[in-house]
CSV table of C-alpha atoms and ligand atoms in Angstrom, one decimal:
chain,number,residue,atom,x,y,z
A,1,UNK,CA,-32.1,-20.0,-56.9
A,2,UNK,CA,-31.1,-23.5,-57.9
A,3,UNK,CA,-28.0,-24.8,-58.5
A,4,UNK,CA,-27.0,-26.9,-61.3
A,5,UNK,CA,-27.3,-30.8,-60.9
A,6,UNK,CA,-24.0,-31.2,-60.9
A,7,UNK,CA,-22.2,-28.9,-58.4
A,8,UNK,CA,-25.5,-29.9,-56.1
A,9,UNK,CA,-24.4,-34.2,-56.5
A,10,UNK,CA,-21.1,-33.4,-56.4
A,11,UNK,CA,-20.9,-35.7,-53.1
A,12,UNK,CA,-24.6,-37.4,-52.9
A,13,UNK,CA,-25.8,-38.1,-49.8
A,14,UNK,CA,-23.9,-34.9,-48.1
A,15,UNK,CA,-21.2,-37.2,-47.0
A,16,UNK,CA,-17.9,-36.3,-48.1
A,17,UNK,CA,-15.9,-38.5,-46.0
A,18,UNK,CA,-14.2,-36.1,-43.9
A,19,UNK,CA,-16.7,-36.2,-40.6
A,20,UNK,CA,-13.9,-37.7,-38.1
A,21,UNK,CA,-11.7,-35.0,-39.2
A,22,UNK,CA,-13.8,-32.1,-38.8
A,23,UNK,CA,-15.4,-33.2,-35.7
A,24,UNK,CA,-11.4,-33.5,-35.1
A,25,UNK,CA,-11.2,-29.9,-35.8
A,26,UNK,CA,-14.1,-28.6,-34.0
A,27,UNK,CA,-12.4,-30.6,-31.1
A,28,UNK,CA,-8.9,-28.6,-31.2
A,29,UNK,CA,-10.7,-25.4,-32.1
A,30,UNK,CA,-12.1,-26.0,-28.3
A,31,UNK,CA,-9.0,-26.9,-27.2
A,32,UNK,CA,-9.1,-30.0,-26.5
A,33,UNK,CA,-5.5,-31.7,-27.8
A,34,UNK,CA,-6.0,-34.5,-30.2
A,35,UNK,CA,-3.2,-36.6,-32.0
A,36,UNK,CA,-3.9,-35.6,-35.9
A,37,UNK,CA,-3.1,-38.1,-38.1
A,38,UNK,CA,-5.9,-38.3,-40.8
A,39,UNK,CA,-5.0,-35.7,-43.8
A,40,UNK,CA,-1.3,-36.3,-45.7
A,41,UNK,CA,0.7,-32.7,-45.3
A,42,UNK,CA,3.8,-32.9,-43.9
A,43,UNK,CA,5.3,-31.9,-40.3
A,44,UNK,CA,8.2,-30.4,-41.9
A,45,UNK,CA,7.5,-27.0,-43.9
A,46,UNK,CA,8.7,-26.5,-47.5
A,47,UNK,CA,12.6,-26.2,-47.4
A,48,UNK,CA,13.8,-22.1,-46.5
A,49,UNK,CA,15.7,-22.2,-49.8
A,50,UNK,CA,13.0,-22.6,-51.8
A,51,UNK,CA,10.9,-19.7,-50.2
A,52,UNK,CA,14.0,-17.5,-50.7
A,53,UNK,CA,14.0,-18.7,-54.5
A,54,UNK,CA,10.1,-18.1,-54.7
A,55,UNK,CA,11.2,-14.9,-52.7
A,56,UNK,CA,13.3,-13.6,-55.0
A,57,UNK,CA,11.5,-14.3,-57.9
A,58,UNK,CA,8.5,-12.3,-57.4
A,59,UNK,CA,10.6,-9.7,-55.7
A,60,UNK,CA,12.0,-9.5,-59.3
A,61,UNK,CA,8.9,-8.9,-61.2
A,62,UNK,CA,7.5,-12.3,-61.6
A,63,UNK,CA,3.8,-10.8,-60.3
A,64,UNK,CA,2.1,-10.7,-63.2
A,65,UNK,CA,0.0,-13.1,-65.5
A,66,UNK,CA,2.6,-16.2,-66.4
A,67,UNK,CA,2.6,-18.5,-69.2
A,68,UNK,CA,-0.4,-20.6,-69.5
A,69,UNK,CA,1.1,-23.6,-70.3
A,70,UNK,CA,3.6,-23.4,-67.7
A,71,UNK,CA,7.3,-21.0,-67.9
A,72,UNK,CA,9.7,-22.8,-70.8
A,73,UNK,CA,12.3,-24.2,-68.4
A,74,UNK,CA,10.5,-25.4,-65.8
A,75,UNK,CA,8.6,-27.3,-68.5
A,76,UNK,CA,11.7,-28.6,-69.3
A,77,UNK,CA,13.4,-29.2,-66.5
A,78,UNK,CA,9.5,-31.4,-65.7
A,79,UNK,CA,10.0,-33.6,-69.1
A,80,UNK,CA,13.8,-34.0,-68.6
A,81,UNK,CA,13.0,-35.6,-64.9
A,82,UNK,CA,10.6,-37.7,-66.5
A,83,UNK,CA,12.3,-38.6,-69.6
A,84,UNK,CA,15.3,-39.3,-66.8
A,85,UNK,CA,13.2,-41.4,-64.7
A,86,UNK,CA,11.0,-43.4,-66.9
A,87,UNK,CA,13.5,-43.9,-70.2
A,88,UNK,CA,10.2,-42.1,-72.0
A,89,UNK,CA,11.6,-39.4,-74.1
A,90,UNK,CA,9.5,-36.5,-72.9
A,91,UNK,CA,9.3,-32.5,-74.6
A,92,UNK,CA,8.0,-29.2,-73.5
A,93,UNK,CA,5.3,-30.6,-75.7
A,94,UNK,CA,4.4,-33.3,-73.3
A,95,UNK,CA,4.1,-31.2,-70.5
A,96,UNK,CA,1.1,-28.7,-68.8
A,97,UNK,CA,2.3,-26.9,-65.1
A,98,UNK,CA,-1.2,-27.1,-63.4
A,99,UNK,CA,-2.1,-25.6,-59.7
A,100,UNK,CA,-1.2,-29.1,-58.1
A,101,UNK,CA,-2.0,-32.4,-59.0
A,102,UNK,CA,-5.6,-31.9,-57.9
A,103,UNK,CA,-6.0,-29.5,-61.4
A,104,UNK,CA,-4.1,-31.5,-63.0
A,105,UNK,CA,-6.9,-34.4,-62.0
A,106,UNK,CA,-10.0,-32.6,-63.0
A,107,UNK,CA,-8.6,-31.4,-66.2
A,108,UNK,CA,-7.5,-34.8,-67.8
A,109,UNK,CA,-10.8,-36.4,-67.0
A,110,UNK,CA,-11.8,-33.1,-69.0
A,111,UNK,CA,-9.7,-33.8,-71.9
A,112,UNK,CA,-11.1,-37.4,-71.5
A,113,UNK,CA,-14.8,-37.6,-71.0
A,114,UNK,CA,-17.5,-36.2,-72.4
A,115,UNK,CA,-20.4,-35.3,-70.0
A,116,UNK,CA,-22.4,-38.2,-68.7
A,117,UNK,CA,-19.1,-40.9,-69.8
A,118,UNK,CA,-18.0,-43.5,-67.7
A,119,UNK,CA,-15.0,-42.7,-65.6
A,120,UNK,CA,-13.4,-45.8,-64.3
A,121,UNK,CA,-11.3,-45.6,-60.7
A,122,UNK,CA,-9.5,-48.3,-58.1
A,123,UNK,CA,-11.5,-48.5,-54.7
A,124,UNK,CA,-9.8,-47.7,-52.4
A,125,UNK,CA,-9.5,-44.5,-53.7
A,126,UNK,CA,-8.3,-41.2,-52.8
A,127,UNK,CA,-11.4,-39.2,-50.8
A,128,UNK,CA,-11.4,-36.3,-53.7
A,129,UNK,CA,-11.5,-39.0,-57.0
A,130,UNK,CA,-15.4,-39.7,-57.5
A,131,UNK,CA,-16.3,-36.2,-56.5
A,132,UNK,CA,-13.8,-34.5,-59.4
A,133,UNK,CA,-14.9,-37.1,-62.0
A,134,UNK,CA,-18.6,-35.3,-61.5
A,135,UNK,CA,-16.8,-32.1,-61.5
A,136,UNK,CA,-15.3,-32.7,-64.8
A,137,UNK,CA,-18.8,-34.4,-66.1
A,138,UNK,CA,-18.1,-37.9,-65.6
A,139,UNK,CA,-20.0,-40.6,-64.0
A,140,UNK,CA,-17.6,-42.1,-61.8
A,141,UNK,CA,-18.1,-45.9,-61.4
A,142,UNK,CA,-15.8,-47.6,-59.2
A,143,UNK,CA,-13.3,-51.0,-59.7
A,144,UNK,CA,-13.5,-53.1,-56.3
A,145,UNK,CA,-10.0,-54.5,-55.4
A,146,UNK,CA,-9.3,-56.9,-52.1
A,147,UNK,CA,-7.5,-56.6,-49.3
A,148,UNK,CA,-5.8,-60.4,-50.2
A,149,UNK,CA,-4.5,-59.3,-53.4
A,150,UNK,CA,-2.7,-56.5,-51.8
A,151,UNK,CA,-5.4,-53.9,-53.2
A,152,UNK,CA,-4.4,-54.5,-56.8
A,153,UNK,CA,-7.1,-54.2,-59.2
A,154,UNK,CA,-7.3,-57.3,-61.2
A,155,UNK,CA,-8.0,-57.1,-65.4
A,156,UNK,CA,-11.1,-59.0,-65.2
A,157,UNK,CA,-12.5,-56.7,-62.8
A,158,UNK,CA,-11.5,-53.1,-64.9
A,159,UNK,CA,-12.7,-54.9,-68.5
A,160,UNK,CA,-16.2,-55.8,-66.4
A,161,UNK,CA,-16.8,-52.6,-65.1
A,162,UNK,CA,-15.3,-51.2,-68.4
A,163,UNK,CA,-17.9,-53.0,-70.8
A,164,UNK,CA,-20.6,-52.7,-68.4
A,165,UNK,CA,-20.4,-48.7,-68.3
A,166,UNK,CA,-19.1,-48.2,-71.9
A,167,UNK,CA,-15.8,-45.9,-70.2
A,168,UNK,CA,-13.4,-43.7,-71.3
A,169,UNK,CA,-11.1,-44.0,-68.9
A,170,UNK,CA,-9.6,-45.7,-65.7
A,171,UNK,CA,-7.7,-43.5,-63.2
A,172,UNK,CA,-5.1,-45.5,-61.1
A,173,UNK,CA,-3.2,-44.3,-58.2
A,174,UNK,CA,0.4,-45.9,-57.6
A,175,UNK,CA,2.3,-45.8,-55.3
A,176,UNK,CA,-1.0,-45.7,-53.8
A,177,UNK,CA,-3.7,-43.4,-50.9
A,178,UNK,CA,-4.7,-44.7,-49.1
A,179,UNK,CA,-3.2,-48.5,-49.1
A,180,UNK,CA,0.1,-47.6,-49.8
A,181,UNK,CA,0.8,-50.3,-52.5
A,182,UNK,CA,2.9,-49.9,-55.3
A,183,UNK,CA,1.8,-51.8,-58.7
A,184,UNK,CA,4.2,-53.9,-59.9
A,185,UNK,CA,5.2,-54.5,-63.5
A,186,UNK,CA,2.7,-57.1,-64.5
A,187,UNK,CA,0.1,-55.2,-62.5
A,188,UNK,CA,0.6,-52.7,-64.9
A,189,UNK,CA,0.9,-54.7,-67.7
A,190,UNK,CA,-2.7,-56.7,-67.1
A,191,UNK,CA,-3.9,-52.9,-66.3
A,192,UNK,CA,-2.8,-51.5,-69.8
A,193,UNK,CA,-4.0,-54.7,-71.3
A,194,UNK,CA,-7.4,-54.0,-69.9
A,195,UNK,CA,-7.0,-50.4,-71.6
A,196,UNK,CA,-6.3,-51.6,-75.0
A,197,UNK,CA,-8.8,-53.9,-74.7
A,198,UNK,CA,-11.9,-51.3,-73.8
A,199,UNK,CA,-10.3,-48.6,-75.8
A,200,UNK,CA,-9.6,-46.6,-72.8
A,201,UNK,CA,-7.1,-43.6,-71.5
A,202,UNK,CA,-4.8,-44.4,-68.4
A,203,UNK,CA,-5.1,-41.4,-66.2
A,204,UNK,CA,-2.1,-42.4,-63.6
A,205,UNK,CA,-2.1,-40.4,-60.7
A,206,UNK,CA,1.7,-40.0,-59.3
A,207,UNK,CA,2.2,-37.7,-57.1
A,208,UNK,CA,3.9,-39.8,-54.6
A,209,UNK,CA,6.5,-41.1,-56.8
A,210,UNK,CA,9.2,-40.0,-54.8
A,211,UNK,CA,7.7,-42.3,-51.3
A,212,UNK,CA,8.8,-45.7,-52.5
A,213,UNK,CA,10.2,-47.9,-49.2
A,214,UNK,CA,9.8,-51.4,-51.0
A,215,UNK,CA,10.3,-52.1,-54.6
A,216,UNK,CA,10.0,-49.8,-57.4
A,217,UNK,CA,8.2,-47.1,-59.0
A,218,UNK,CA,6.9,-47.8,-62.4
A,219,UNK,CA,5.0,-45.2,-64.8
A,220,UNK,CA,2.5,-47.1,-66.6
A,221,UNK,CA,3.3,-44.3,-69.5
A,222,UNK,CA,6.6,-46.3,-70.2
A,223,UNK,CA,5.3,-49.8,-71.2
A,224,UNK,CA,5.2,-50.0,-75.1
A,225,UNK,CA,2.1,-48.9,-76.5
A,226,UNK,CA,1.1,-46.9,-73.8
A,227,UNK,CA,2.3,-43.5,-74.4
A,228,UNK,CA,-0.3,-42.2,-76.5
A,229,UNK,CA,-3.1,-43.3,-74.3
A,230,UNK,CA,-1.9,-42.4,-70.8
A,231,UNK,CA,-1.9,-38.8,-69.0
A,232,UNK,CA,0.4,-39.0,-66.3
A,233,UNK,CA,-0.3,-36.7,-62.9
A,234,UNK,CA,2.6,-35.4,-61.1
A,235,UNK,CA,3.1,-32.9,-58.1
A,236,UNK,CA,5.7,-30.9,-55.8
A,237,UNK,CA,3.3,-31.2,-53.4
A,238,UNK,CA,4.5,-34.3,-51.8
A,239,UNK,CA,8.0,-34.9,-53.4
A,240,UNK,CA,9.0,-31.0,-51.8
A,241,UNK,CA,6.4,-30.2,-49.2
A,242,UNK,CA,5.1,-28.0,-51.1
A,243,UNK,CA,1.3,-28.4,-50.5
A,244,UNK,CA,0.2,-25.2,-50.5
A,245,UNK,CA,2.2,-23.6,-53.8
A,246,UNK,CA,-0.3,-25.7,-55.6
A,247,UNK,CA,2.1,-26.6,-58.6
A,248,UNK,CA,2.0,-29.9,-60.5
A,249,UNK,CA,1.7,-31.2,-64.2
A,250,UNK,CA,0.2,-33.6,-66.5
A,251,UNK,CA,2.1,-35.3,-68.8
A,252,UNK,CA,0.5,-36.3,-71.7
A,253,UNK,CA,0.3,-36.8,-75.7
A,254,UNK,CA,1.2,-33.5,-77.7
A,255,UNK,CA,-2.1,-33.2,-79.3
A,256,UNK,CA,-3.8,-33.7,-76.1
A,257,UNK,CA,-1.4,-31.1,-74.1
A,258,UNK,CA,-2.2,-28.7,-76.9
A,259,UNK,CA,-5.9,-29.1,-75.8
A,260,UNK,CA,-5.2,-29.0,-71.9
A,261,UNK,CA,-3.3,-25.6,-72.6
A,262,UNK,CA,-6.7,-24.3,-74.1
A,263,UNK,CA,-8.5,-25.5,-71.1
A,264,UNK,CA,-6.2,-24.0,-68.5
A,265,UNK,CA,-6.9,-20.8,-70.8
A,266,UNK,CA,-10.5,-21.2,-70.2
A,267,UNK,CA,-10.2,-22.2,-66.3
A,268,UNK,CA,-7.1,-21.4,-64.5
A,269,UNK,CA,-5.2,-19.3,-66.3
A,270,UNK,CA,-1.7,-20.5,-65.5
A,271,UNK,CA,0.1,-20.9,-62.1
A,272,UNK,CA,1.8,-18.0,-60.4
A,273,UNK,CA,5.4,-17.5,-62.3
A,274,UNK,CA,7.3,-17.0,-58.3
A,275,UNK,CA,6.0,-20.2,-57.8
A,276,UNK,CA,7.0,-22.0,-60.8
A,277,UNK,CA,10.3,-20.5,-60.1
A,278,UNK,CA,10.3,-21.7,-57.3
A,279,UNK,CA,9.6,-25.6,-58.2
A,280,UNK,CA,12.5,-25.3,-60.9
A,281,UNK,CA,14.9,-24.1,-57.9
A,282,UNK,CA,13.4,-27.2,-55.8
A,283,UNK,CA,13.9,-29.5,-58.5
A,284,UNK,CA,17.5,-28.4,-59.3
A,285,UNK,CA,18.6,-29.8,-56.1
A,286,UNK,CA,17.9,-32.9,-57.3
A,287,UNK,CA,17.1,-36.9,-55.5
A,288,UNK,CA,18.8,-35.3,-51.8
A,289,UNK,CA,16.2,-32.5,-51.2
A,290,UNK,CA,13.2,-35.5,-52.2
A,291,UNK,CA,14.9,-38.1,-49.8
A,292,UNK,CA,15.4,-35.5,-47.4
A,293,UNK,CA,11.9,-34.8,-47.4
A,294,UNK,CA,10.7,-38.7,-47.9
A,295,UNK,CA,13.1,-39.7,-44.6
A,296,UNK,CA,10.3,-39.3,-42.1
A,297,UNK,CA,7.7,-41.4,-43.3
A,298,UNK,CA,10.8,-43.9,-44.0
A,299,UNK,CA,11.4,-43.9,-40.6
A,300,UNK,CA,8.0,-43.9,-39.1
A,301,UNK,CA,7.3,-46.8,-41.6
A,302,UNK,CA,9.8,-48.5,-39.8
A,303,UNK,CA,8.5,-48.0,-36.6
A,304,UNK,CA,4.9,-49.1,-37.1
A,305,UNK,CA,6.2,-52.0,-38.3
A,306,UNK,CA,8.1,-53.0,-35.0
A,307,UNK,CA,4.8,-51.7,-33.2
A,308,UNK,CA,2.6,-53.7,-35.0
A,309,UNK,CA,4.7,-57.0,-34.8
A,310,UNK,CA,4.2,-56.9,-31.4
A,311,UNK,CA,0.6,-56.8,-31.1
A,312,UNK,CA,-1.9,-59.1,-32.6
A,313,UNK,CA,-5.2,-57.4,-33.2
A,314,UNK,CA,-4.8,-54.8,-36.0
A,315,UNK,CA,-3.6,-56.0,-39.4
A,316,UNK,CA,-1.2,-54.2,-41.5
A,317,UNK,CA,0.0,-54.4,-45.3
A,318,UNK,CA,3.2,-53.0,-45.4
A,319,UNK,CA,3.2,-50.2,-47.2
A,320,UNK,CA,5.3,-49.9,-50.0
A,321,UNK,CA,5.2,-45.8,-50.4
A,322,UNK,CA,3.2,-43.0,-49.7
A,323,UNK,CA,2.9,-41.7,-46.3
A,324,UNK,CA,0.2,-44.0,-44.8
A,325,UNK,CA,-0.7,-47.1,-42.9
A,326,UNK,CA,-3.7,-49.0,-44.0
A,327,UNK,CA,-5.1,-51.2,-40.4
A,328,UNK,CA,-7.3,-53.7,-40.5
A,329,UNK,CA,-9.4,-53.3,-37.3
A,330,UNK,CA,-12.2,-55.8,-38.2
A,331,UNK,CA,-11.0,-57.9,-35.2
A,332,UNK,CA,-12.2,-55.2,-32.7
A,333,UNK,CA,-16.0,-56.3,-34.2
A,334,UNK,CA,-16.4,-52.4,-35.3
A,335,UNK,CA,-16.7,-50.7,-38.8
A,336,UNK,CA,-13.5,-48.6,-39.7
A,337,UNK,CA,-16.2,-45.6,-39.2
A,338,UNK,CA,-16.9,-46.8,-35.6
A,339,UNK,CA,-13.4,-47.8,-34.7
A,340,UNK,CA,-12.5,-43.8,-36.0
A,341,UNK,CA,-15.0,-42.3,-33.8
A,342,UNK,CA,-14.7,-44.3,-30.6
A,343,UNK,CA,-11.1,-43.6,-30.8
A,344,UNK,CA,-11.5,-39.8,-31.3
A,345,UNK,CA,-13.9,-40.1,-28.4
A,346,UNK,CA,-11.4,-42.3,-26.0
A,347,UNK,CA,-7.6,-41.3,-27.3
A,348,UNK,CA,-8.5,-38.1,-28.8
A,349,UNK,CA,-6.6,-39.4,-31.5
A,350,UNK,CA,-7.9,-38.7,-35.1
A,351,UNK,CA,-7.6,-41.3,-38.0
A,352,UNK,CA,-9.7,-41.2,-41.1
A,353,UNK,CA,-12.0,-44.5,-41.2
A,354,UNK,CA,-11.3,-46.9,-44.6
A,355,UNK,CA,-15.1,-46.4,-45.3
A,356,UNK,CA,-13.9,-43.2,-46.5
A,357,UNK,CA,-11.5,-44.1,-49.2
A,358,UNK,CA,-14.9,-46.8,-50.2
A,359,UNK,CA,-16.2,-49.8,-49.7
A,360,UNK,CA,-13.0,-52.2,-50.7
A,361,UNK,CA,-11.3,-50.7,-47.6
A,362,UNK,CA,-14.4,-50.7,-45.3
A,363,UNK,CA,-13.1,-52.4,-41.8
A,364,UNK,CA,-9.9,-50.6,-42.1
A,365,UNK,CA,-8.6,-47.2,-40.8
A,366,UNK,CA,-6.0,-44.8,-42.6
A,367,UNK,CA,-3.5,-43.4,-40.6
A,368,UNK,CA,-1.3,-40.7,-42.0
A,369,UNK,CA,2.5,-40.6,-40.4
A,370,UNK,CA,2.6,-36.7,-40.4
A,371,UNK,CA,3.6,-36.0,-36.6
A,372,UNK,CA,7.1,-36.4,-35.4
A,373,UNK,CA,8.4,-40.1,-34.4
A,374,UNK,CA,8.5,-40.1,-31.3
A,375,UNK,CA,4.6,-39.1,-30.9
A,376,UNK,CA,3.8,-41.2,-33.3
A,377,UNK,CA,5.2,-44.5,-31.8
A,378,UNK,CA,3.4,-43.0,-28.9
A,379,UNK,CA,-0.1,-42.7,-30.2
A,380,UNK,CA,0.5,-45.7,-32.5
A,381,UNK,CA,0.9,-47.5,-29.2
A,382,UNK,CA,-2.4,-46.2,-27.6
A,383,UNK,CA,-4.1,-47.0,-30.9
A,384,UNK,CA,-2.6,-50.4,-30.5
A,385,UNK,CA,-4.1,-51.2,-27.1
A,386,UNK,CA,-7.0,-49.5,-27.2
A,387,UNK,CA,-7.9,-52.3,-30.2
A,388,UNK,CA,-7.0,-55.0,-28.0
A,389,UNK,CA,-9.4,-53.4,-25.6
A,390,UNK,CA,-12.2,-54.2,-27.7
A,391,UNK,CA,-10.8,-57.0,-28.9
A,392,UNK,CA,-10.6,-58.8,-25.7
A,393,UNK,CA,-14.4,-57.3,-24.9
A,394,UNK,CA,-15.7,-58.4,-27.9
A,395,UNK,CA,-14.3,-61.9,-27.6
A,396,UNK,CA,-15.4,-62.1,-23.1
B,1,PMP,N1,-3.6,-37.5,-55.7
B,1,PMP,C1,-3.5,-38.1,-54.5
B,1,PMP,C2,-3.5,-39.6,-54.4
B,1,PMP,C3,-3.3,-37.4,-53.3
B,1,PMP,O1,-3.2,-38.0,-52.1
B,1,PMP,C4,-3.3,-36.0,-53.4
B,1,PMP,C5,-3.2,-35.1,-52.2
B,1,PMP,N2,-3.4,-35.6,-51.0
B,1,PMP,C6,-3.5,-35.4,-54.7
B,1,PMP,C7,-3.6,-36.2,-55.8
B,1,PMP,C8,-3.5,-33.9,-54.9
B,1,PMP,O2,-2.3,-33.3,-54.6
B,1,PMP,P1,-2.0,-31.8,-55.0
B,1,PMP,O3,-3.2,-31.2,-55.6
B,1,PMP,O4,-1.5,-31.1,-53.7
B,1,PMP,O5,-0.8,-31.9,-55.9
């Protein structure tokens, strides 16, 4: 029987961008040991405290169906941190719990586009954006950026692809996966410009708001006019390593929430009530718990950078949050696809290859600072000279 069109294009071409990392699997389900450092889930676990509290909750009857919207107070508790954080004054109104941010994703391109619209994105992107645009409807269409302007999109560029697609929207990651940059205020500016201008919605995707290492985070949502045009995506996936409880939120207009609520109605039904308990216990602890869990990558930050200061092959960005490094390996000669595999094949160590994350951050690989330090300075340091290897055969 056939499928429909769109779950069968949902990634044309059968490649989804994840081949080094399976072929990584398949590796270690032989038993082989390779150095994983290609998907973004923390080496810690999420914190004993908040099991107990998720423990205790559905030990005390919260098994059955929860509220679809999302349980009152942790609703609350979501629109005070944001009203707290972004001087937006935020309701229960404002505010949908969804299964992670990855929900939340698919259903504001939902409450956004209309099947067959234009759906605007940043490339680089994150590997799962062009394939949940479809998902919703959409017709993805992509806004280059370059590596010299620090991977910021630039308002010329989101106006042409805007007006040459007719879109709806433009979904922006910051701080950003895979290039760890973090847009700056008149980044965000010349990006809501651009939105006015085309008459589209800002879906901004910030899940890793709490992974800032230089500068600051800014929610487009908070510069004036853009309130009633911009669903914000937010997660305790990353801010509590909490990955698999699948709980996050979109932020959003009234009237639009009130529209996302019927959706979840229609799709999800809600997210489990012992978890929601659980991320209003985890978000009671406050900014310590979230810089508890943000300290590794802080550290491991700072020890790429001493790594890569002493090497001159591979080119780094600094990045400015998240819980990646962005390489340049176009001085080795090979593609970021190439570079992936030969280094699977030689180090057995697993990176995802820029190609994935398209074709603004082709030449580059992705490498995700999810082990502990000191084997991560470690395999950093093989990845270091084995691109000075190839280097120094390319240039003999
Ligand atoms: N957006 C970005 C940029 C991500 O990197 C991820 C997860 N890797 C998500 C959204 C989805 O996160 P979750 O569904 O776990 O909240």
């Amino acid at each position: 029987m056939q499928l429909s069109h769109r779950i069968e294009t949902l990634t044309p071409g059968g490649s989804d961008g994840w081949e080094v990392f399976y072929k990584a699997k398949a590796l270690i389900a032989q038993g082989v040991a390779v150095t994983e450092l290609t998907i973004g889930e923390h080496d810690i676990r999420t914190d004993p405290a908040i099991l107990q509290a998720m423990d205790a909750s559905a030990r005390g009857g919260r098994t059955g169906y929860s509220e679809i919207p999302g349980i009152g107070a942790l609703r609350d508790r979501v629109a005070a941190r944001i009203t707290e954080r972004t001087g937006v004054t935020t309701g229960r109104d404002n505010v949908l719990i969804t299964p992670g941010g990855q929900a939340g994703l698919f259903a504001a391109h939902c409450a956004v586009c209309d099947p067959g619209d234009a759906a605007l994105f940043i490339d680089p992107y994150y590997v799962t954006y062009p394939g949940t645009l479809r998902a919703a409807g959409a017709r993805p269409v992509s806004v280059p950026t370059r590596a010299e302007d620090g991977f910021r999109p630039r308002k010329a560029a989101i106006l042409a692809a805007a007006e040459g697609a007719a879109a709806k929207s433009l979904l922006i990651n910051s701080p950003n996966n895979p290039t760890g940059a973090i847009y700056d205020r008149e980044t965000l500016e010349s990006i809501g410009g651009a939105c006015v201008e085309a008459g589209l919605w800002l879906i901004s995707d910030e899940v890793y708001d709490t992974q800032i290492w230089d500068g600051a985070h800014l929610s487009p949502r908070a510069l004036p006019g853009m309130a009633d045009r911009t669903l914000v995506i937010g997660s305790m996936s990353k801010s509590h390593a909490m990955t698999g409880s699948r709980c996050g939120w979109i932020i959003g207009p009234d009237h639009a929430i009130a529209r996302l609520i019927s959706l979840a109605t229609h799709t999800t039904y809600g997210v489990p009530g012992f978890v929601q308990d659980a991320a209003l216990f985890a978000l009671d602890q406050g900014p310590e718990l979230e810089e508890l869990v943000a300290a590794p990558f802080r550290r491991r930050r700072a020890l790429a950078l001493r790594i890569l200061a002493a090497q001159n092959t591979l080119r780094m960005l600094p990045p400015q949050g998240a819980m990646y490094l962005m390489l340049d390996v176009r001085a080795t000669g090979l593609s970021g696809n190439a570079f992936a595999d030969a280094l699977l094949d030689a180090e057995r160590i697993a990176v995802m290859p820029g190609e994935s994350f398209g074709q603004a951050a082709a030449g580059h690989i992705r490498v995700a600072m999810t082990i502990e330090d000191e084997a991560f300075a470690a395999a950093l340091e093989r990845l270091c000279g084995f691109a000075a290897g190839l280097a120094a055969t390319q240039a003999g």
